[in-house]
Amino acid sequence: MGEVAPGGGCLPPMDLFRSEPMQLIQLIIPIESAHRTVSYLGDLGLLQFKDLNSEKSPFQRTYAAQIKRCGEMARKLRFFKEQMIKAGVSPKGSTTEFDANIDNIEIKLAEIESELSEMNANGEKLQRTYNELVEYKLVLQKAGDFFHSAQSRAVEQQREYESRHLSGESMETPLLQDQELPGDSSKPVKLGFLAGLVPREKSVAFERILFRATRGNVFLRQTAVENPVTDPVSGEKTEKNVFVVFYAGEKVKGKILKICDAFGANRYPFAEELGKQAQMISEVSGKLAELKTTIDAGLLHRVNLLQNIGTQYEQWNLLVRKEKSIHHTLNMLSLDVTKKCLVAEGWSPVFATKQVQDALKRAAKDSNSQVSAILQVLHTRESPPTYFRTNKFTSPYQGIIDSYGVAKYQEANPTVFTVVTFPFLFAVMFGDWGHGICLLLAALYFIVREKKLSSQKLDDITEMTFGGRYIIFMMALFSIYTGFIYNEFFSVPFPLFAPSAYECRDLSCRDSTTIGLIKTGPTYPFGLDPVWHGTRSELPFLNSLKMKMSILLGVAQMNLGIIMSYCNARFFKNSVNVWFQFIPQMIFLNSLFGYLSLLIIVKWCTGSQADLYHVMIYMFLSPTDDLGENQLFAGQKNLQLVLLLLAGVAVPWMLLPKPFILKKQHEARHGDESYAPLPNTEESLQVESNHDSHGHEEFEFSEIFVHQLIHTIEFVLGAVSNTASYLRLWALSLAHSELSSVFYEKVLMLAWGYNNVIILIVGLIVFIFATVGVLLVMETLSAFLHALRLHWVEYQNKFYEGDGYLFHPFSFSLLDEEDDVL
Amino acid sequence: MGFVVTSLIFLLIGIIASLSTRIFFNKGPSANLFHLTLVLTSTTCCWMMWAIVYLAQMNPLIVPILSGE
């Protein structure tokens, strides 16, 4: 509704109260300066482009190829980032100059990628070879031991055997290859053997399966390797055993080979001669040393390359993302083939017109184009986006209001009053100046370290707390104030402003525990009298006080809401809403609940003992009855009758006239349907095809009537339920003070009573943890939530429509917060 | 100190606060109006809360009964 000329609202113009006036502008940009123009507009960040090519799929658009290129570059950059993270290199900013040409960067990225992949592949191959050699060396060493020990035992036994001249075999006859063994070769058995490494956890199963598969005709010897070995195939360190298996026959060999492969046991060639073994060991050691140096050199080279990348990574990344977003935006513009230029449409705030024109001029100059871009304002019936200019103080408040619903274009913004009423209602539920000081310290910590923390990446909870630091600051200030009013410092009251007003009835104070004290002095001047804490009649008194306070505050806030609806009605020049919605609503709410508030105040001022429940209920049930002892002032009965009558008249007043008047207005506007409205000649042809045709507005009388009925019922019932809903102010305040009092008395005072330092320290620690965990964290969240609900529902449903959409300009500074879509 | 006197003190504090925000934080008519709104709203809320608690204690129907410890 950029068409409606705003009238004077309730207040002189204030930026935050209504969203910025927006206009739909059309830019005609020559093609040679299009890229630069969009880039400068992105720097400016005050134009929300409309998608003029929405019917085309992503692949049909003009610049799809460039976007693919940018996507490729982004993929390469992600690959580099992974490699950098794996190698532990962090991207640093650099002050060296920087080639901003996107084509050169593309070539460079491709080069670096191929180099890096090659290096990675080589590195892996070398590493695998190295691990294999390490394993081979282990096999050589351990298996060599077997043969050695077995051989020496064989020599011993042979001697024994010879000396005893026994025949037959004993179990210890070693089964060895015949070369080194002098002696018994009565059984020329052709033995083969295999050596290798098997993972330790599989070694038992390995042995068992070998035994079964070969029917026990093999001999397996295993030794554990002390340190975990890096497996060449998987690259992980595993515990392994060196094994040597002796077998007879070729078929058995085949089976054993298959079993080794199945178990992932790596086999290595092994020579039995001692001399050859020693030679192999020294060879392998030499190769290992060589490989190690090669691998180290390769790693160093890689780290250097990654560090080089690291210095330029951030800049490349930013540039690639900028390019991608520029091309996305260019895709939204429509090509005007006849005039060789691009047409753009977008929403922009009125105050930014000059800045946009400047950006266009600069772009035309910098790209040496003959013609500069043309800007013109379009008129449309579409509803513009909502844009509030907020600073770091008001933006979190605007954020929490926007979470419930974004304000319709130029309707009254609840944030203006919420900045104060939200922390205030929080404080009513939180009231303790000790806890308030703790909250204040926390908020100040975040505010003082603002600059440093805003550039860091914080985790979710800390980020939310940091974002709301000004809200917490306000909440803390108001909590200190209400803490003084409730007179609670960690639940302890202090006679700070004057001595207590209450004293014993007589000097002996006999009656103080039965009938109680009396009020002798002047009323305690600021807040709650300190004598109340710990008395037996504390709760009845406080409950009565806090409930009545909740009702009074609630009626005040709801009246404020209805007045905001009046401001909206005046602004949009909607007199129907003023006469047939605002006035009956005010009458209804105030004749019932405003009257209740009045009764509360009169009762307090006069000290009468009238029962207000009774008065209100019988005002409805039997209004003509005499009030008797519940009379608070003269003429009360007549006043109640008048108010009841007014409330009764107000209900049909808000229900019936409005639908009929709207119907008459609609008929007056669209009386003779024979003439269709002419298209506005200022609108360009392209624009018209994109807009909805508003030629014939629909008007269903029954729909309007039902809508008004629902609205009326909602208001009438809501008046009762919303007023009662404010009683949560009492409920949470009671919970807070009871919890605080329990922690103080049952933890701290109990620990104090023992006269023992250790118990006192333990008690203090428990008190601190309980206070921080339950009262400062849980209660804060709870009171925050309830105060927010009171704003969202009870306050805002008196006036807020909240069906607008946010202004989301094309801006490079917002790129960081977006995920890459498409 | 009396209801009326303290209410006048609140009013005075409100006026002083508005004037000081106008003097120290003068940032243009829209921002000034916003600051004025904030100050007035805070003063009103604080005064309402104080007034409610004060009025409730002026003529009490319930008196403190000590718990006798």
Short mmCIF file of C-alpha atoms in Angstrom, two decimals, chain A residues 324-545:
data_model
loop_
_atom_site.label_atom_id
_atom_site.label_comp_id
_atom_site.label_asym_id
_atom_site.label_seq_id
_atom_site.Cartn_x
_atom_site.Cartn_y
_atom_site.Cartn_z
CA LYS A 324 28.09 -16.15 -7.17
CA SER A 325 25.63 -13.80 -5.52
CA ILE A 326 26.13 -11.18 -8.21
CA HIS A 327 25.32 -13.74 -10.87
CA HIS A 328 22.29 -14.95 -8.95
CA THR A 329 21.06 -11.39 -8.87
CA LEU A 330 21.83 -10.86 -12.55
CA ASN A 331 19.73 -13.91 -13.22
CA MET A 332 16.76 -12.15 -11.67
CA LEU A 333 16.93 -9.27 -14.11
CA SER A 334 15.10 -9.49 -17.37
CA LEU A 335 16.82 -8.91 -20.66
CA ASP A 336 15.36 -6.21 -22.81
CA VAL A 337 16.58 -7.45 -26.16
CA THR A 338 15.62 -4.45 -28.22
CA LYS A 339 17.52 -1.95 -26.17
CA LYS A 340 20.51 -4.13 -25.23
CA CYS A 341 20.06 -3.59 -21.54
CA LEU A 342 18.82 -5.31 -18.42
CA VAL A 343 15.75 -4.31 -16.51
CA ALA A 344 15.72 -4.64 -12.74
CA GLU A 345 12.91 -4.09 -10.28
CA GLY A 346 13.24 -3.87 -6.59
CA TRP A 347 12.10 -2.43 -3.33
CA SER A 348 14.17 0.26 -1.77
CA PRO A 349 13.61 2.67 1.08
CA VAL A 350 12.72 6.19 -0.01
CA PHE A 351 15.60 7.69 1.91
CA ALA A 352 18.08 5.61 -0.10
CA THR A 353 17.13 6.97 -3.51
CA LYS A 354 20.08 9.34 -3.71
CA GLN A 355 22.53 6.64 -2.65
CA VAL A 356 21.24 4.26 -5.28
CA GLN A 357 21.55 6.92 -7.96
CA ASP A 358 25.11 7.62 -6.87
CA ALA A 359 25.99 3.96 -7.09
CA LEU A 360 24.54 3.77 -10.59
CA LYS A 361 26.53 6.81 -11.74
CA ARG A 362 29.77 5.46 -10.33
CA ALA A 363 29.26 2.10 -11.96
CA ALA A 364 28.58 3.68 -15.34
CA LYS A 365 31.72 5.81 -15.05
CA ASP A 366 33.95 2.95 -13.88
CA SER A 367 32.90 0.64 -16.64
CA ASN A 368 33.34 3.30 -19.32
CA SER A 369 29.87 2.91 -20.66
CA GLN A 370 28.28 5.50 -22.90
CA VAL A 371 24.95 5.57 -21.17
CA SER A 372 24.30 5.57 -17.46
CA ALA A 373 21.54 3.56 -15.88
CA ILE A 374 18.07 4.97 -15.55
CA LEU A 375 16.10 4.84 -12.32
CA GLN A 376 12.37 5.34 -12.16
CA VAL A 377 9.79 4.85 -9.45
CA LEU A 378 6.88 2.56 -10.16
CA HIS A 379 3.44 2.72 -8.62
CA THR A 380 1.96 -0.52 -7.48
CA ARG A 381 -0.68 -1.98 -5.25
CA GLU A 382 1.62 -4.62 -3.85
CA SER A 383 2.45 -4.46 -0.21
CA PRO A 384 6.05 -3.42 0.35
CA PRO A 385 8.41 -5.19 2.73
CA THR A 386 8.83 -3.92 6.25
CA TYR A 387 12.12 -2.27 7.14
CA PHE A 388 13.08 -0.87 10.51
CA ARG A 389 16.35 0.89 11.01
CA THR A 390 17.58 -0.48 14.29
CA ASN A 391 20.81 -0.04 16.17
CA LYS A 392 22.56 -2.55 18.38
CA PHE A 393 20.31 -1.61 21.28
CA THR A 394 16.91 -1.92 19.63
CA SER A 395 17.67 -4.75 17.22
CA PRO A 396 17.31 -7.65 19.72
CA TYR A 397 13.94 -6.26 20.81
CA GLN A 398 12.88 -5.98 17.18
CA GLY A 399 14.09 -9.53 16.71
CA ILE A 400 11.94 -10.97 19.44
CA ILE A 401 8.89 -9.10 18.18
CA ASP A 402 9.60 -10.27 14.63
CA SER A 403 9.77 -13.87 15.85
CA TYR A 404 6.06 -13.74 16.49
CA GLY A 405 5.15 -11.92 13.32
CA VAL A 406 6.68 -9.27 11.10
CA ALA A 407 4.77 -6.01 11.18
CA LYS A 408 2.55 -5.21 8.25
CA TYR A 409 3.88 -2.36 6.15
CA GLN A 410 3.66 0.80 8.22
CA GLU A 411 1.56 -0.45 11.06
CA ALA A 412 2.50 0.57 14.58
CA ASN A 413 5.56 -1.23 15.84
CA PRO A 414 5.15 -2.77 19.30
CA THR A 415 8.91 -2.54 19.83
CA VAL A 416 8.78 1.11 20.81
CA PHE A 417 7.07 0.41 24.11
CA THR A 418 8.35 -3.12 24.49
CA VAL A 419 11.87 -1.79 25.04
CA VAL A 420 10.71 -0.67 28.49
CA THR A 421 7.66 -2.76 29.33
CA PHE A 422 9.32 -6.11 28.63
CA PRO A 423 12.19 -5.70 31.11
CA PHE A 424 9.73 -4.11 33.51
CA LEU A 425 7.35 -7.07 33.50
CA PHE A 426 10.34 -9.38 33.78
CA ALA A 427 11.46 -7.46 36.82
CA VAL A 428 8.02 -7.66 38.44
CA MET A 429 8.42 -11.43 38.34
CA PHE A 430 12.07 -11.44 39.32
CA GLY A 431 12.29 -8.72 41.97
CA ASP A 432 15.41 -9.17 44.07
CA TRP A 433 18.15 -6.60 44.01
CA GLY A 434 20.84 -9.11 44.90
CA HIS A 435 20.00 -11.28 41.93
CA GLY A 436 19.57 -8.13 39.87
CA ILE A 437 23.14 -7.10 40.61
CA CYS A 438 24.38 -10.55 39.50
CA LEU A 439 22.47 -10.22 36.23
CA LEU A 440 23.86 -6.72 35.79
CA LEU A 441 27.43 -7.96 36.19
CA ALA A 442 26.84 -10.67 33.61
CA ALA A 443 25.34 -8.20 31.15
CA LEU A 444 28.15 -5.71 31.71
CA TYR A 445 30.71 -8.41 31.03
CA PHE A 446 29.19 -9.05 27.62
CA ILE A 447 28.78 -5.37 26.85
CA VAL A 448 32.32 -4.43 27.79
CA ARG A 449 33.80 -7.22 25.68
CA GLU A 450 31.43 -6.52 22.83
CA LYS A 451 33.94 -5.83 20.08
CA LYS A 452 36.05 -8.85 20.81
CA LEU A 453 33.18 -11.27 21.17
CA SER A 454 31.33 -10.12 18.06
CA SER A 455 34.22 -11.15 15.82
CA GLN A 456 34.59 -14.59 17.38
CA LYS A 457 32.56 -17.62 16.51
CA LEU A 458 30.55 -18.47 19.61
CA ASP A 459 28.52 -21.57 20.32
CA ASP A 460 24.74 -21.38 20.19
CA ILE A 461 23.84 -20.58 23.77
CA THR A 462 26.57 -18.02 24.28
CA GLU A 463 25.67 -16.42 20.98
CA MET A 464 22.05 -16.03 22.02
CA THR A 465 23.05 -14.58 25.37
CA PHE A 466 25.51 -12.25 23.68
CA GLY A 467 22.89 -11.12 21.18
CA GLY A 468 20.52 -10.25 24.00
CA ARG A 469 23.06 -8.47 26.16
CA TYR A 470 21.23 -5.13 26.10
CA ILE A 471 17.94 -6.79 26.94
CA ILE A 472 19.59 -8.51 29.90
CA PHE A 473 21.11 -5.19 30.92
CA MET A 474 17.70 -3.51 31.01
CA MET A 475 16.20 -6.50 32.78
CA ALA A 476 18.88 -6.27 35.42
CA LEU A 477 18.36 -2.54 36.01
CA PHE A 478 14.62 -2.94 36.44
CA SER A 479 15.16 -5.99 38.65
CA ILE A 480 17.30 -3.94 40.98
CA TYR A 481 14.50 -1.37 41.17
CA THR A 482 11.78 -3.94 41.87
CA GLY A 483 14.13 -5.65 44.28
CA PHE A 484 14.19 -2.47 46.32
CA ILE A 485 10.43 -2.25 46.10
CA TYR A 486 9.87 -5.83 47.23
CA ASN A 487 12.70 -5.27 49.70
CA GLU A 488 14.53 -8.49 48.95
CA PHE A 489 18.29 -8.98 48.86
CA PHE A 490 18.72 -12.72 48.36
CA SER A 491 15.38 -12.79 50.20
CA VAL A 492 16.65 -10.71 53.12
CA PRO A 493 14.82 -7.40 53.76
CA PHE A 494 16.58 -4.27 54.96
CA PRO A 495 15.07 -1.14 56.50
CA LEU A 496 16.96 1.04 54.04
CA PHE A 497 14.71 4.04 53.72
CA ALA A 498 13.12 4.47 57.12
CA PRO A 499 12.42 2.34 60.16
CA SER A 500 9.54 -0.07 59.91
CA ALA A 501 6.05 1.30 60.36
CA TYR A 502 4.90 -1.49 62.61
CA GLU A 503 5.39 -1.88 66.32
CA CYS A 504 4.10 -4.00 69.14
CA ARG A 505 0.78 -3.07 70.64
CA ASP A 506 2.31 -2.68 74.09
CA LEU A 507 5.74 -2.75 75.62
CA SER A 508 5.69 -6.41 76.56
CA CYS A 509 4.98 -7.57 73.00
CA ARG A 510 2.78 -10.37 74.32
CA ASP A 511 0.36 -10.19 71.40
CA SER A 512 2.92 -10.09 68.65
CA THR A 513 2.55 -13.78 67.86
CA THR A 514 -1.18 -13.99 68.24
CA ILE A 515 -2.90 -10.81 67.14
CA GLY A 516 0.13 -9.14 65.69
CA LEU A 517 1.67 -5.70 65.53
CA ILE A 518 -0.04 -2.47 64.68
CA LYS A 519 0.86 0.29 62.34
CA THR A 520 2.00 3.23 64.36
CA GLY A 521 4.43 5.17 62.23
CA PRO A 522 4.01 6.65 58.75
CA THR A 523 3.81 4.20 55.88
CA TYR A 524 7.17 2.80 54.89
CA PRO A 525 8.13 5.31 52.18
CA PHE A 526 9.64 3.17 49.46
CA GLY A 527 8.57 -0.38 48.89
CA LEU A 528 7.52 -3.15 51.20
CA ASP A 529 7.91 -2.79 54.94
CA PRO A 530 10.85 -4.93 56.13
CA VAL A 531 8.92 -6.32 59.09
CA TRP A 532 6.82 -8.62 56.90
CA HIS A 533 9.54 -11.14 56.06
CA GLY A 534 9.17 -14.32 58.09
CA THR A 535 5.86 -13.42 59.71
CA ARG A 536 2.90 -15.75 59.63
CA SER A 537 0.65 -13.35 57.82
CA GLU A 538 3.24 -12.50 55.18
CA LEU A 539 1.72 -14.66 52.46
CA PRO A 540 -1.89 -13.50 52.77
CA PHE A 541 -0.77 -9.89 52.65
CA LEU A 542 1.71 -10.30 49.80
CA ASN A 543 -0.63 -12.45 47.75
CA SER A 544 -3.35 -9.85 47.98
CA LEU A 545 -0.91 -7.09 47.10
#
